[in-house]
Coordinates of C-alpha atoms in Angstrom, one line a residue:
Chain A
M1 CA 106.7 118.8 98.7
R2 CA 105.8 118.4 95.0
G3 CA 109.4 117.2 94.3
E4 CA 108.8 114.6 97.1
F5 CA 105.6 113.2 95.3
W6 CA 107.4 113.3 92.0
N7 CA 110.3 111.1 93.5
E8 CA 107.9 108.7 94.9
L9 CA 106.2 108.4 91.5
K10 CA 109.6 107.7 90.0
D11 CA 110.4 105.2 92.6
I12 CA 107.1 103.3 91.8
W13 CA 107.8 103.5 88.2
R14 CA 111.1 101.9 88.6
R15 CA 109.6 98.8 90.4
V16 CA 106.5 98.0 88.3
P17 CA 106.5 95.5 85.3
K18 CA 106.7 98.0 82.7
I19 CA 105.3 96.3 79.7
A20 CA 102.1 95.3 81.3
V21 CA 101.6 98.8 82.8
I22 CA 102.3 100.4 79.3
I23 CA 99.8 98.1 77.7
L24 CA 97.0 98.8 80.2
L25 CA 97.7 102.5 80.4
L26 CA 97.6 102.4 76.5
L27 CA 94.4 100.6 76.6
I28 CA 92.9 103.0 79.2
V29 CA 94.1 106.1 77.2
T30 CA 92.5 104.5 74.2
A31 CA 89.3 103.9 76.0
L32 CA 89.2 107.4 77.3
S33 CA 90.0 109.0 73.8
A34 CA 88.1 106.5 71.7
D35 CA 86.3 109.6 70.0
F36 CA 89.3 110.9 68.8
L37 CA 91.3 108.0 67.9
A38 CA 88.7 106.2 65.7
L39 CA 88.7 106.8 62.1
H40 CA 85.4 105.3 61.5
D41 CA 81.9 105.1 63.2
P42 CA 82.2 101.5 65.2
E43 CA 78.5 100.8 64.6
I44 CA 77.7 102.1 61.0
G45 CA 79.6 100.3 58.1
D46 CA 80.1 101.2 54.7
P47 CA 78.5 98.5 52.5
R48 CA 81.1 99.1 49.7
Q49 CA 83.9 98.3 52.0
R50 CA 83.1 94.8 53.1
L51 CA 85.6 92.3 54.3
L52 CA 88.5 94.4 53.5
P53 CA 91.6 92.4 54.7
P54 CA 94.6 94.5 56.8
A55 CA 96.0 97.2 55.0
W56 CA 99.5 95.4 54.5
E57 CA 97.6 92.6 52.5
E58 CA 97.3 93.1 48.7
T59 CA 93.7 94.1 48.7
G60 CA 93.8 96.1 51.8
K61 CA 93.2 99.8 52.4
W62 CA 95.1 102.1 54.7
S63 CA 92.1 103.9 55.7
Y64 CA 90.9 100.5 57.2
P65 CA 94.2 99.5 58.9
L66 CA 92.9 96.3 60.3
G67 CA 90.4 95.6 57.7
T68 CA 86.5 95.6 57.9
D69 CA 83.9 93.0 58.8
T70 CA 81.0 91.6 56.8
M71 CA 79.0 94.8 57.2
G72 CA 81.9 97.0 56.4
R73 CA 82.7 98.4 59.7
D74 CA 86.2 99.3 60.5
V75 CA 87.8 96.7 63.0
L76 CA 90.4 98.9 64.5
S77 CA 87.7 101.5 65.3
R78 CA 85.5 98.7 66.8
L79 CA 88.4 97.3 68.7
I80 CA 89.0 101.0 70.1
Y81 CA 85.6 101.3 71.2
G82 CA 85.4 97.9 72.6
S83 CA 88.2 98.4 75.0
R84 CA 85.8 100.8 76.8
V85 CA 83.3 98.2 77.2
S86 CA 85.8 95.6 78.4
L87 CA 87.4 97.8 80.9
I88 CA 84.4 99.4 82.4
V89 CA 82.9 96.0 82.8
A90 CA 86.0 94.2 84.3
F91 CA 86.7 97.1 86.8
A92 CA 83.2 97.6 88.0
A93 CA 82.3 94.0 88.2
V94 CA 85.5 93.0 90.2
I95 CA 84.8 96.1 92.6
I96 CA 81.3 95.1 93.2
A97 CA 82.4 91.5 93.6
G98 CA 85.2 92.3 95.8
C99 CA 83.2 94.6 98.0
I100 CA 80.4 91.9 98.7
G101 CA 82.9 89.1 99.1
T102 CA 85.1 90.8 101.4
F103 CA 82.5 92.1 103.6
L104 CA 80.7 88.6 103.7
G105 CA 84.0 87.0 104.2
L106 CA 85.1 89.2 107.0
L107 CA 81.9 88.7 108.8
A108 CA 81.9 85.0 108.6
G109 CA 85.3 84.6 109.5
F110 CA 85.4 87.1 112.4
F111 CA 82.3 86.2 114.1
G112 CA 82.3 82.5 113.4
G113 CA 79.3 80.3 114.8
W114 CA 76.1 80.5 113.0
V115 CA 76.9 83.7 111.1
D116 CA 79.8 81.9 109.7
Q117 CA 77.7 78.7 108.8
V118 CA 74.8 80.6 107.2
I119 CA 77.0 82.7 105.1
M120 CA 79.6 79.9 104.0
R121 CA 76.6 77.4 103.1
F122 CA 75.1 80.2 101.2
T123 CA 78.6 80.9 99.4
D124 CA 79.1 77.2 98.7
A125 CA 75.6 77.0 97.1
W126 CA 76.6 80.2 95.0
L127 CA 79.9 78.6 94.0
S128 CA 78.2 75.5 92.7
I129 CA 76.1 77.4 90.2
P130 CA 77.9 77.4 86.7
T131 CA 78.8 81.0 86.0
V132 CA 78.0 81.2 82.5
M133 CA 74.7 79.4 82.9
F134 CA 73.6 81.7 85.6
G135 CA 75.0 84.5 83.4
V136 CA 72.7 83.4 80.6
L137 CA 69.8 83.0 82.9
M138 CA 70.2 86.7 84.4
A139 CA 70.7 88.2 81.3
V140 CA 67.5 86.8 79.8
I141 CA 65.6 88.0 83.0
L142 CA 67.5 91.4 83.2
G143 CA 67.8 91.9 79.5
P144 CA 70.9 93.1 77.6
G145 CA 73.1 95.9 78.6
V146 CA 76.3 96.8 79.6
W147 CA 75.3 97.7 83.1
N148 CA 73.4 94.7 83.4
I149 CA 76.4 92.5 82.6
V150 CA 78.3 94.2 85.4
I151 CA 75.6 93.5 88.0
I152 CA 75.7 89.9 86.8
L153 CA 79.3 89.4 86.9
G154 CA 79.5 91.2 90.1
G155 CA 76.9 89.1 91.8
T156 CA 78.5 86.0 90.5
F157 CA 82.2 86.5 91.5
W158 CA 81.8 87.5 95.1
S159 CA 81.6 84.1 96.3
R160 CA 85.5 83.4 95.8
Y161 CA 86.3 86.6 97.7
A162 CA 84.1 85.4 100.6
R163 CA 86.0 82.1 100.8
V164 CA 89.5 83.5 100.7
V165 CA 88.8 86.5 102.9
R166 CA 87.0 84.1 105.3
G167 CA 90.0 81.8 105.5
E168 CA 92.5 84.7 106.0
T169 CA 90.3 86.2 108.5
L170 CA 90.3 83.1 110.6
S171 CA 94.0 83.0 110.6
M172 CA 94.4 86.9 111.4
K173 CA 92.0 86.4 114.3
T174 CA 94.2 84.1 116.1
R175 CA 97.4 86.2 115.8
D176 CA 98.9 87.9 118.7
F177 CA 98.4 91.4 117.5
V178 CA 94.6 90.8 117.3
Q179 CA 94.6 89.4 120.9
L180 CA 96.4 92.5 121.9
A181 CA 94.0 94.8 120.3
K182 CA 91.3 93.0 122.3
I183 CA 93.2 93.5 125.4
A184 CA 93.7 97.2 124.5
G185 CA 89.9 97.4 124.3
C186 CA 89.4 97.9 120.6
G187 CA 85.8 97.1 119.5
K188 CA 85.0 94.7 117.0
A189 CA 84.7 97.1 114.0
R190 CA 87.9 98.7 114.9
I191 CA 89.7 95.3 115.0
I192 CA 88.3 94.2 111.7
W193 CA 88.8 97.5 110.0
K194 CA 92.2 98.4 111.3
H195 CA 93.9 94.9 112.1
I196 CA 92.2 92.4 109.8
L197 CA 91.2 94.2 106.6
P198 CA 94.5 95.8 105.8
N199 CA 96.1 92.3 106.2
V200 CA 93.7 90.4 104.0
F201 CA 93.7 93.3 101.2
S202 CA 96.6 91.9 99.5
S203 CA 94.9 88.6 99.0
V204 CA 91.7 90.6 97.7
I205 CA 94.2 92.3 95.3
T206 CA 95.9 89.1 94.1
L207 CA 92.3 87.4 93.7
S208 CA 91.1 90.5 91.7
S209 CA 94.0 90.2 89.4
L210 CA 93.0 86.6 88.6
Q211 CA 89.3 87.4 88.8
I212 CA 89.5 90.4 86.4
G213 CA 91.0 88.1 83.7
I214 CA 88.1 85.6 84.1
V215 CA 85.6 88.3 84.2
I216 CA 86.7 89.8 80.9
V217 CA 86.6 86.3 79.3
V218 CA 83.2 85.6 80.8
E219 CA 82.0 88.8 79.7
A220 CA 83.3 88.2 76.2
S221 CA 81.7 84.7 76.4
L222 CA 78.3 85.9 77.4
T223 CA 78.4 88.5 74.8
F224 CA 79.6 85.8 72.4
L225 CA 76.7 83.7 73.2
G226 CA 74.4 86.6 72.3
V227 CA 73.1 87.5 76.0
G228 CA 75.8 90.1 76.8
V229 CA 76.5 93.4 75.2
P230 CA 73.9 93.8 72.6
P231 CA 74.9 94.3 69.1
P232 CA 75.6 96.6 67.1
K233 CA 77.7 97.9 70.2
P234 CA 81.5 97.3 69.7
A235 CA 82.5 94.6 72.2
W236 CA 85.2 92.4 71.7
G237 CA 83.2 89.2 72.6
L238 CA 80.7 90.3 70.2
M239 CA 83.5 90.7 67.5
L240 CA 84.6 87.3 68.1
S241 CA 81.2 86.0 67.8
E242 CA 80.6 87.7 64.6
G243 CA 83.7 86.8 63.1
R244 CA 83.8 83.2 63.9
G245 CA 82.1 82.0 60.9
G246 CA 84.5 83.9 58.7
L247 CA 87.5 82.2 60.3
L248 CA 87.2 79.2 57.9
A249 CA 86.5 81.2 55.0
G250 CA 89.8 83.0 55.4
Y251 CA 88.7 86.3 57.1
W252 CA 91.1 85.7 60.1
W253 CA 91.4 89.4 61.0
L254 CA 87.9 89.2 62.4
V255 CA 88.9 86.8 65.1
I256 CA 92.5 87.3 65.5
F257 CA 92.6 90.9 66.6
P258 CA 89.8 90.8 69.2
G259 CA 91.4 87.6 70.5
V260 CA 94.8 89.4 70.8
A261 CA 93.2 92.1 72.4
I262 CA 91.5 90.2 75.0
A263 CA 94.7 88.1 75.7
M264 CA 96.8 91.2 76.2
L265 CA 94.5 92.8 78.5
V266 CA 94.1 89.6 80.7
T267 CA 97.7 89.0 80.6
S268 CA 98.5 92.6 81.6
F269 CA 96.0 92.5 84.6
N270 CA 97.5 89.3 85.7
V271 CA 101.1 90.4 85.8
I272 CA 100.3 93.8 87.3
G273 CA 98.0 92.1 90.1
D274 CA 100.9 89.7 91.1
W275 CA 103.4 92.8 91.3
L276 CA 100.5 94.8 93.3
R277 CA 100.4 92.0 95.7
R278 CA 104.1 92.3 96.5
Y279 CA 104.0 96.0 96.5
L280 CA 101.2 96.4 98.8
D281 CA 102.6 93.8 101.5
P282 CA 105.1 96.0 103.4
F283 CA 107.2 93.0 104.0
Y284 CA 108.4 92.7 100.5
R285 CA 108.5 96.4 99.7
N286 CA 112.2 96.7 100.9
I287 CA 113.4 93.4 99.1
E288 CA 112.7 94.2 95.7
Chain B
M1 CA 99.6 107.9 143.0
M2 CA 96.4 106.9 141.4
E3 CA 96.1 104.0 143.8
K4 CA 93.3 104.2 146.4
A5 CA 94.5 103.9 149.7
E6 CA 91.9 101.1 151.0
F7 CA 93.3 98.5 148.7
D8 CA 96.6 97.0 149.5
Y9 CA 96.4 94.8 146.4
L10 CA 96.2 95.3 142.7
L11 CA 94.3 92.2 141.6
K12 CA 92.9 89.6 144.0
I13 CA 91.9 86.2 142.5
R14 CA 89.6 84.3 144.5
D15 CA 88.9 80.4 143.7
L16 CA 89.1 80.8 140.1
K17 CA 87.9 77.9 137.8
M18 CA 88.1 77.5 134.2
H19 CA 86.6 74.5 132.7
F20 CA 86.6 73.8 129.0
P21 CA 84.2 71.1 127.7
V22 CA 85.5 68.1 125.7
K23 CA 83.0 67.6 122.8
A24 CA 82.8 64.4 120.7
G25 CA 80.2 62.9 118.3
I26 CA 79.6 63.0 114.6
V27 CA 76.3 64.7 114.2
M28 CA 75.4 65.9 117.6
D29 CA 78.1 67.3 120.0
R30 CA 78.1 65.7 123.4
V31 CA 80.1 66.7 126.3
I32 CA 82.1 63.7 127.3
G33 CA 84.3 65.6 129.8
W34 CA 85.9 68.6 131.2
V35 CA 89.5 70.1 130.8
K36 CA 90.2 71.9 134.2
A37 CA 92.7 74.5 132.7
L38 CA 92.4 76.2 136.1
D39 CA 91.1 74.5 139.0
G40 CA 90.8 76.9 142.1
I41 CA 93.3 79.6 141.7
D42 CA 93.7 82.0 144.7
L43 CA 96.2 84.7 144.2
T44 CA 97.0 88.3 145.0
I45 CA 99.0 90.6 143.0
K46 CA 100.3 93.6 145.0
P47 CA 101.5 97.0 143.8
R48 CA 105.4 96.7 142.7
Q49 CA 105.4 93.0 143.0
V50 CA 107.2 90.9 140.2
L51 CA 105.2 87.7 140.5
G52 CA 107.0 84.9 138.6
M53 CA 104.8 82.1 137.3
V54 CA 106.3 78.8 136.3
G55 CA 104.9 75.4 135.2
E56 CA 104.9 73.3 132.3
S57 CA 103.0 73.6 129.1
G58 CA 99.1 73.1 129.8
S59 CA 99.3 74.0 133.5
G60 CA 97.2 76.9 133.0
K61 CA 99.4 79.8 133.2
T62 CA 98.2 81.3 129.8
T63 CA 94.5 80.6 130.8
L64 CA 95.1 82.6 133.9
S65 CA 96.7 85.6 131.9
K66 CA 93.6 85.3 129.3
A67 CA 91.2 85.6 132.3
L68 CA 93.0 88.5 133.6
L69 CA 93.1 90.2 130.4
L70 CA 89.3 89.7 129.7
L71 CA 89.9 87.3 126.6
E72 CA 88.2 84.4 128.5
K73 CA 85.5 84.4 131.0
P74 CA 86.0 82.0 133.8
T75 CA 83.7 79.3 134.7
C76 CA 83.4 80.6 138.2
G77 CA 85.5 82.5 140.9
E78 CA 86.2 86.2 140.7
I79 CA 89.0 88.5 139.9
L80 CA 88.8 91.8 142.0
Y81 CA 90.2 95.1 141.1
E82 CA 89.4 97.9 143.5
G83 CA 86.9 96.0 145.0
K84 CA 85.0 94.8 141.9
D85 CA 85.0 91.9 139.8
I86 CA 86.7 92.7 136.4
H87 CA 84.4 90.6 134.4
S88 CA 81.3 92.6 135.5
L89 CA 82.9 95.9 134.8
T90 CA 81.2 98.4 132.3
G91 CA 81.6 101.7 130.9
P92 CA 84.3 104.1 132.2
D93 CA 85.4 101.4 134.9
L94 CA 86.1 99.0 132.3
K95 CA 88.2 101.4 130.3
A96 CA 90.1 102.4 133.3
Y97 CA 90.8 98.5 133.9
R98 CA 92.0 98.2 130.4
R99 CA 94.4 100.9 130.9
T100 CA 95.6 99.5 134.1
I101 CA 96.4 95.9 132.8
Q102 CA 98.5 95.6 129.6
A103 CA 100.4 92.5 128.1
V104 CA 103.6 91.7 126.4
F105 CA 103.9 88.5 124.5
Q106 CA 106.4 86.0 123.4
D107 CA 106.9 86.7 119.7
P108 CA 107.7 90.2 118.7
F109 CA 107.2 89.2 115.0
A110 CA 103.5 88.3 115.7
S111 CA 102.6 91.0 118.2
L112 CA 102.8 94.1 116.1
S113 CA 100.0 94.7 113.7
P114 CA 102.1 94.5 110.2
R115 CA 100.1 97.3 108.6
L116 CA 100.2 99.8 111.3
R117 CA 103.1 102.4 111.9
V118 CA 104.8 102.3 115.3
R119 CA 103.1 105.5 116.1
E120 CA 99.7 103.7 115.9
I121 CA 100.8 100.7 117.5
I122 CA 102.0 102.4 120.6
S123 CA 99.2 104.7 121.0
E124 CA 96.2 102.4 120.1
P125 CA 95.6 101.3 123.7
L126 CA 95.2 105.0 124.7
E127 CA 93.4 106.0 121.7
V128 CA 90.5 103.6 122.3
S129 CA 90.4 103.9 126.0
G130 CA 90.9 107.4 126.6
T131 CA 89.8 110.8 125.1
L132 CA 93.3 112.2 123.9
S133 CA 93.7 114.3 120.8
R134 CA 96.0 113.1 118.0
K135 CA 98.6 115.5 119.0
E136 CA 98.4 114.1 122.7
L137 CA 98.5 110.7 121.5
E138 CA 101.6 111.4 119.5
T139 CA 103.3 113.0 122.4
K140 CA 102.5 110.1 124.5
A141 CA 103.9 107.6 121.9
L142 CA 107.2 109.6 121.6
E143 CA 107.5 109.7 125.4
A144 CA 107.0 105.9 125.5
L145 CA 109.4 105.3 122.9
R146 CA 112.1 107.3 124.6
T147 CA 111.4 105.4 127.9
V148 CA 112.1 102.1 126.3
G149 CA 115.3 103.4 124.9
L150 CA 114.3 103.5 121.2
D151 CA 114.9 106.4 118.8
T152 CA 112.1 108.6 118.3
G153 CA 112.6 108.7 114.6
L154 CA 111.1 105.0 114.6
I155 CA 107.7 106.5 115.2
K156 CA 106.8 106.3 111.7
V157 CA 108.2 102.9 110.5
Y158 CA 106.5 99.8 110.0
P159 CA 107.3 96.9 112.4
H160 CA 109.2 94.9 109.4
E161 CA 111.8 97.5 109.4
L162 CA 112.6 96.7 113.0
S163 CA 114.9 94.3 114.4
G164 CA 113.6 91.6 116.9
G165 CA 114.9 93.6 119.9
Q166 CA 113.3 96.6 118.7
R167 CA 110.2 95.0 118.1
Q168 CA 109.9 93.8 121.6
R169 CA 110.8 97.3 122.7
V170 CA 108.0 98.6 120.8
A171 CA 105.5 96.1 122.4
I172 CA 106.7 97.4 125.8
A173 CA 106.4 100.9 124.7
R174 CA 102.7 100.1 123.9
A175 CA 102.2 98.3 127.4
I176 CA 103.5 101.1 129.2
S177 CA 102.0 103.9 127.2
T178 CA 98.6 103.9 129.2
D179 CA 100.5 104.4 132.5
S180 CA 99.5 100.8 133.2
R181 CA 100.1 99.6 136.7
I182 CA 100.3 95.8 135.8
I183 CA 101.7 94.1 132.9
I184 CA 101.5 90.4 131.9
L185 CA 104.8 89.3 130.6
D186 CA 104.1 86.1 128.6
E187 CA 107.8 84.7 128.1
P188 CA 108.9 88.2 126.9
T189 CA 112.3 87.0 126.0
S190 CA 112.2 83.5 125.0
A191 CA 111.6 84.2 121.2
L192 CA 114.6 86.9 121.2
D193 CA 118.1 86.3 120.1
V194 CA 120.2 85.3 123.2
S195 CA 122.3 88.3 122.8
I196 CA 119.5 90.7 123.3
R197 CA 117.6 88.9 126.0
L198 CA 119.5 90.3 128.8
Q199 CA 119.0 93.7 127.4
I200 CA 115.3 93.3 127.4
I201 CA 115.3 91.8 131.0
H202 CA 117.2 94.8 132.4
L203 CA 115.1 97.2 130.5
L204 CA 111.8 95.6 132.1
M205 CA 113.4 95.6 135.6
D206 CA 114.4 99.3 135.1
L207 CA 111.0 100.1 134.1
Q208 CA 109.3 98.2 136.9
Q209 CA 111.5 100.3 139.4
K210 CA 110.9 103.5 137.5
L211 CA 107.2 103.2 136.9
E212 CA 106.4 101.3 139.9
L213 CA 104.9 98.5 137.9
S214 CA 103.8 95.2 138.9
Y215 CA 104.4 92.2 136.6
L216 CA 103.1 89.0 136.2
L217 CA 106.0 87.2 134.7
I218 CA 105.1 83.8 133.0
G219 CA 108.0 81.7 131.8
H220 CA 109.4 78.2 131.2
D221 CA 112.8 79.3 131.9
L222 CA 113.2 79.2 135.8
A223 CA 116.5 81.0 135.8
M224 CA 115.1 84.0 134.1
V225 CA 111.9 84.0 136.2
A226 CA 114.0 83.6 139.3
Y227 CA 116.3 86.5 138.4
M228 CA 113.5 88.8 137.8
S229 CA 111.0 88.0 140.2
T230 CA 110.1 89.0 144.1
D231 CA 107.8 86.1 144.3
I232 CA 107.1 82.8 142.5
A233 CA 104.1 80.8 141.9
V234 CA 104.4 77.4 140.5
M235 CA 101.4 75.9 138.7
Y236 CA 100.7 72.4 138.0
L237 CA 97.6 70.9 136.5
G238 CA 95.7 74.2 137.0
K239 CA 96.5 74.6 140.4
I240 CA 99.2 76.7 142.2
V241 CA 101.1 74.1 144.0
E242 CA 103.7 76.3 145.6
L243 CA 103.8 80.1 146.2
G244 CA 106.5 82.1 147.9
E245 CA 109.2 84.8 148.0
T246 CA 111.7 84.0 145.3
K247 CA 114.7 83.1 147.6
E248 CA 112.9 81.1 150.2
L249 CA 111.1 79.0 147.5
L250 CA 114.1 78.1 145.7
Q251 CA 115.9 77.1 149.0
N252 CA 112.9 75.1 150.6
T253 CA 110.9 73.5 148.0
A254 CA 108.1 71.6 149.4
H255 CA 106.3 70.1 146.4
P256 CA 107.8 67.5 144.4
Y257 CA 106.8 69.1 141.0
T258 CA 108.8 72.4 142.1
Q259 CA 111.9 70.0 143.0
A260 CA 111.8 68.5 139.7
L261 CA 111.7 71.9 138.0
I262 CA 114.6 73.1 139.9
A263 CA 116.4 70.1 139.2
A264 CA 115.8 70.4 135.6
S265 CA 117.0 73.9 135.2
L266 CA 120.8 74.6 134.2
P267 CA 123.2 75.5 137.0
D268 CA 124.7 78.9 137.3
H269 CA 128.0 77.4 136.3
P270 CA 128.8 74.4 134.2
R271 CA 131.1 72.9 137.0
L272 CA 128.7 73.7 139.8
K273 CA 126.5 70.8 139.6

């Protein structure tokens, strides 16, 4: 039994996009073990070590591998702790958005009629609100904080799920197997749960892979604008925002490292999401 | 054996009409006319009868099957099963009726739920209309698989791992799993490879004999329908224009539409015509 599970794991490993998975796993491990990995306190700096360049530069020190910022805080330690914020916010927001959007999309698509009209007009209205502006407004109302950001992003991004899921549901509803389920006497809940949801799920995953990238970027943007994760918490968007003044003055490490971190995380998610879509679709499973 | 003696029919359709409104208008929909998909159908389906139903696209064959399968509510008229109108059945009676009637559709690639395993697909009608345990459902599914001539090992695979012929056999297994008495076959072979069409036709005919089933066989292909059916009904513009035993109907056609239909079908042998 155990061997079987192990084989299956090995089988999956052979098919995944390895680089993206390794990057993501590394980031997750980093986020989990930040307390052991970080050399310095991410929030309290050493005033004597301000604006040190990365260690390989002439004036750099190996005790601060990626340099320090204007307050003498270690950039690497802040990056390590910042991965926590980015991952928690991204996963939690996408899960919340996905659940709300999928639920509403299934209802609208399956029941049609006025239910569809009400839900979709509401969704259209929601989609027309500019994300960042709405985020700023909500952040001002709710106040800064990691969980407030999660709620704001989750409450913003569901509308795309609703649209996609509604469309997929509409097309699934007319398929023969759904008709046959009705003939068999399946109730509406069972048809939605067993016949429609599993078939729209791969679209939800694909969308999530794209959304999670956008969510990370929007979180970083809100934080950059000063309404997201409050300082002095280490967040990648915050690091970008604090470092942007230094870019022209030659303190490039303040911006490049968090920028690269965000890019790597977003790219990994996109690559894995694309693979996951194909893996979750049984039709593709044997082709690869 | 479950049949109640007082009914010599399985289904009795009386003056069934199904009219769909045609709407037009930009702001307010107005009904500007009616499509009479079914316009007064009278038909009886008897036990062990294979009733072939032919007619061009749009003649109402599929609409009729939808009414029988409770997918569409007729405008007026009634369909009687054991003396009761099927569209007013509730509770246990409704479940019993759903077990009685099943359907097999044309395209076996569209008719099996892609995310369910064969076991779940076959046992679903029983699961939702009965009170069997998981174990009993599995036994039933295995039995149905064997009956349609498939390897029982296929019980845990997904539909995409099956060939077209195997899929259609799974669809048939699902239809017989509830000990159904009437199966609606909506062009059951027209989407299949020519080489396996005959296999499926013979499987259906064997099952009909062995399980004493009734079929309502809908088809475009007159030759196939004539080969399988005991009786044939010809539909045209929502009406049954001709109804009779297969042999008789093919020899003495009364309605010009039936004659045209026969003239259009291929002869048994290329040189015969």
